[in-house]
Amino acid sequence: MLNSKNVTKEKLQHNFFFFLLAIMTIAGLFLLSPYADVFFVAIMFAILFKPMHRGILSAFRGRKTLSALVATLTVLLVVLIPLSFFGFQIFEEAKDLYIVIANSDLQTNGAANIGNALQRYAPQLAPALSADIGQYIVKGLQWVVTNLSTVFSSAVAIVVNFLLILFTLFFLFRDESVFRKTILALSPLEDAHNEELLNKVELAIASVTKGTLIVSLLQGVLTGIGFAVVGIPNPVLWASIAAFAAMIPAVGTGLVIVPAVAFLFVTGHVVLATVLAIWGFGIVGTVDNVVRPALIGKGINIHPLLILFSALGGLNFFGIIGFFVGPVVLAVLFALFEMYPKIVQNHEGE
């Protein structure tokens, strides 16, 4: 009887502990969830610049704090500060574009020009579409105003997140071995499987991040060059929008290039529209078809269609950062599928 009471008490303690652990884990995740994007961006930078940090650590003979500080400052100088200046330039161009549009007679003249072009190239559609051109332009202006105000209001949040990313990155560099040992200790898998899984996660993050960022940067720059050549104003602004659109697999810079080509065409600049179309789909598109698979394929072997849906799903759940999170989650899932036969085989062998 006494032994039965002890077993019941131990079981109660066991259940209560795991109930409390589950509740506190949920509470902890709830508290940290607003900064999930900060953690993920910092982890991306930590993995991308891991070789550099290892070199600095070796040069400073294992001084972790000093090495982490130097590595963090290097990331600041090489990546974040240039991005900040580029973002400021984009903001200035967006502001100038809005002022020009707001103070011009674009609604009247623009509607007339587009209506004339429709009458010339598509007379059957002209009566139906011309009546709504002014309304579409007004809606477009309202969209610009709304989104610019969003950028203004989020400036403080951007600065705070910027500092939090640097702060987190410093500790990821300094305490990398501690974090890794903690993860290995908490995982019930064998050490060999844990190491394999961590290595695959790092490889997936590095491959997806490098592939996405490099391809987006190249396509954004090439799109900006094309826009500048054909005379479309504010090429830096459109290049940044194209770089963002390039993160969407299978859709990409077409979201920016197609409307620009259509605008040039309906406004009578047929030659410029043809040049931009050839440049956009012949040169810019080639980067996505050749460079992206070469970079991402080195780390993960996933069909482009699955990468597309994982990126869109990540966008739906996590916002902009979901473009990176989605493919990484899918890559980890595929890594687990690859490990599954090994784990089952080891379990059956026991």
mmCIF file of C-alpha atoms in Angstrom, residues 136-255:
data_model
loop_
_atom_site.group_PDB
_atom_site.id
_atom_site.type_symbol
_atom_site.label_atom_id
_atom_site.label_comp_id
_atom_site.label_asym_id
_atom_site.label_seq_id
_atom_site.Cartn_x
_atom_site.Cartn_y
_atom_site.Cartn_z
ATOM 1 C CA TYR A 136 -7.730 54.264 -60.932
ATOM 2 C CA ILE A 137 -5.145 57.032 -60.688
ATOM 3 C CA VAL A 138 -6.890 58.517 -57.639
ATOM 4 C CA LYS A 139 -6.895 55.109 -55.960
ATOM 5 C CA GLY A 140 -3.226 54.732 -56.803
ATOM 6 C CA LEU A 141 -2.442 58.075 -55.179
ATOM 7 C CA GLN A 142 -4.398 57.084 -52.079
ATOM 8 C CA TRP A 143 -2.391 53.850 -51.890
ATOM 9 C CA VAL A 144 0.877 55.815 -52.091
ATOM 10 C CA VAL A 145 -0.229 58.182 -49.310
ATOM 11 C CA THR A 146 -1.292 55.310 -47.050
ATOM 12 C CA ASN A 147 1.941 53.375 -47.454
ATOM 13 C CA LEU A 148 4.200 56.396 -47.081
ATOM 14 C CA SER A 149 2.505 57.247 -43.790
ATOM 15 C CA THR A 150 3.119 53.663 -42.690
ATOM 16 C CA VAL A 151 6.819 54.080 -43.432
ATOM 17 C CA PHE A 152 6.915 57.322 -41.432
ATOM 18 C CA SER A 153 5.177 55.790 -38.417
ATOM 19 C CA SER A 154 7.381 52.685 -38.366
ATOM 20 C CA ALA A 155 10.711 54.544 -38.432
ATOM 21 C CA VAL A 156 11.202 54.240 -34.662
ATOM 22 C CA ALA A 157 10.398 50.518 -34.723
ATOM 23 C CA ILE A 158 12.965 50.005 -37.497
ATOM 24 C CA VAL A 159 15.686 51.702 -35.441
ATOM 25 C CA VAL A 160 14.807 49.655 -32.339
ATOM 26 C CA ASN A 161 14.847 46.391 -34.294
ATOM 27 C CA PHE A 162 18.135 47.427 -35.883
ATOM 28 C CA LEU A 163 19.744 47.788 -32.440
ATOM 29 C CA LEU A 164 18.161 44.571 -31.150
ATOM 30 C CA ILE A 165 19.535 42.626 -34.124
ATOM 31 C CA LEU A 166 23.051 43.884 -33.392
ATOM 32 C CA PHE A 167 22.678 43.110 -29.686
ATOM 33 C CA THR A 168 21.421 39.585 -30.408
ATOM 34 C CA LEU A 169 24.092 38.993 -33.042
ATOM 35 C CA PHE A 170 26.837 39.851 -30.552
ATOM 36 C CA PHE A 171 25.669 37.177 -28.115
ATOM 37 C CA LEU A 172 25.160 34.629 -30.894
ATOM 38 C CA PHE A 173 28.779 35.145 -31.900
ATOM 39 C CA ARG A 174 30.123 35.139 -28.349
ATOM 40 C CA ASP A 175 28.088 32.254 -26.914
ATOM 41 C CA GLU A 176 27.746 30.067 -30.008
ATOM 42 C CA SER A 177 29.254 27.014 -28.312
ATOM 43 C CA VAL A 178 27.007 27.467 -25.251
ATOM 44 C CA PHE A 179 23.846 27.647 -27.371
ATOM 45 C CA ARG A 180 24.911 24.618 -29.383
ATOM 46 C CA LYS A 181 25.657 22.525 -26.280
ATOM 47 C CA THR A 182 22.313 23.534 -24.749
ATOM 48 C CA ILE A 183 20.403 22.437 -27.854
ATOM 49 C CA LEU A 184 22.275 19.130 -27.958
ATOM 50 C CA ALA A 185 21.608 18.532 -24.254
ATOM 51 C CA LEU A 186 17.872 19.226 -24.533
ATOM 52 C CA SER A 187 17.323 17.078 -27.615
ATOM 53 C CA PRO A 188 16.450 13.413 -26.933
ATOM 54 C CA LEU A 189 18.079 12.345 -30.208
ATOM 55 C CA GLU A 190 21.523 10.799 -30.338
ATOM 56 C CA ASP A 191 24.425 13.231 -30.572
ATOM 57 C CA ALA A 192 25.226 12.111 -34.123
ATOM 58 C CA HIS A 193 21.655 12.819 -35.259
ATOM 59 C CA ASN A 194 21.618 16.131 -33.394
ATOM 60 C CA GLU A 195 24.833 17.246 -35.083
ATOM 61 C CA GLU A 196 23.539 16.165 -38.482
ATOM 62 C CA LEU A 197 20.267 18.028 -37.974
ATOM 63 C CA LEU A 198 21.985 21.210 -36.777
ATOM 64 C CA ASN A 199 24.390 21.106 -39.711
ATOM 65 C CA LYS A 200 21.504 20.692 -42.153
ATOM 66 C CA VAL A 201 19.615 23.577 -40.534
ATOM 67 C CA GLU A 202 22.674 25.825 -40.812
ATOM 68 C CA LEU A 203 23.231 24.765 -44.417
ATOM 69 C CA ALA A 204 19.571 25.379 -45.266
ATOM 70 C CA ILE A 205 19.558 28.847 -43.698
ATOM 71 C CA ALA A 206 22.832 29.782 -45.394
ATOM 72 C CA SER A 207 21.725 28.471 -48.795
ATOM 73 C CA VAL A 208 18.260 30.039 -48.745
ATOM 74 C CA THR A 209 19.541 33.352 -47.398
ATOM 75 C CA LYS A 210 22.474 33.617 -49.794
ATOM 76 C CA GLY A 211 20.399 32.537 -52.758
ATOM 77 C CA THR A 212 17.522 34.875 -51.983
ATOM 78 C CA LEU A 213 19.619 37.925 -51.090
ATOM 79 C CA ILE A 214 22.134 37.614 -53.922
ATOM 80 C CA VAL A 215 19.485 36.969 -56.571
ATOM 81 C CA SER A 216 17.278 39.786 -55.242
ATOM 82 C CA LEU A 217 20.197 42.215 -55.181
ATOM 83 C CA LEU A 218 21.327 41.321 -58.706
ATOM 84 C CA GLN A 219 17.832 41.500 -60.146
ATOM 85 C CA GLY A 220 17.102 44.760 -58.349
ATOM 86 C CA VAL A 221 20.294 46.377 -59.668
ATOM 87 C CA LEU A 222 19.690 45.121 -63.217
ATOM 88 C CA THR A 223 16.083 46.317 -63.117
ATOM 89 C CA GLY A 224 17.215 49.743 -61.919
ATOM 90 C CA ILE A 225 19.751 49.930 -64.751
ATOM 91 C CA GLY A 226 17.070 49.023 -67.287
ATOM 92 C CA PHE A 227 14.676 51.625 -65.905
ATOM 93 C CA ALA A 228 17.399 54.295 -65.983
ATOM 94 C CA VAL A 229 18.302 53.468 -69.601
ATOM 95 C CA VAL A 230 14.711 53.778 -70.870
ATOM 96 C CA GLY A 231 14.190 56.971 -68.881
ATOM 97 C CA ILE A 232 11.776 55.859 -66.169
ATOM 98 C CA PRO A 233 12.213 58.262 -63.207
ATOM 99 C CA ASN A 234 13.299 57.224 -59.721
ATOM 100 C CA PRO A 235 15.195 54.078 -60.802
ATOM 101 C CA VAL A 236 16.599 53.451 -57.313
ATOM 102 C CA LEU A 237 13.095 53.307 -55.870
ATOM 103 C CA TRP A 238 11.902 50.887 -58.539
ATOM 104 C CA ALA A 239 15.082 48.842 -58.189
ATOM 105 C CA SER A 240 14.372 48.389 -54.484
ATOM 106 C CA ILE A 241 10.780 47.352 -55.198
ATOM 107 C CA ALA A 242 12.045 44.914 -57.837
ATOM 108 C CA ALA A 243 14.573 43.480 -55.369
ATOM 109 C CA PHE A 244 11.778 42.859 -52.898
ATOM 110 C CA ALA A 245 9.571 41.299 -55.596
ATOM 111 C CA ALA A 246 12.481 39.082 -56.676
ATOM 112 C CA MET A 247 12.223 37.261 -53.342
ATOM 113 C CA ILE A 248 8.997 35.655 -54.596
ATOM 114 C CA PRO A 249 9.978 32.561 -56.589
ATOM 115 C CA ALA A 250 8.416 32.134 -60.049
ATOM 116 C CA VAL A 251 6.908 35.648 -59.903
ATOM 117 C CA GLY A 252 9.816 37.943 -59.162
ATOM 118 C CA THR A 253 10.618 41.183 -60.922
ATOM 119 C CA GLY A 254 7.778 40.682 -63.390
ATOM 120 C CA LEU A 255 5.597 42.445 -60.810
#
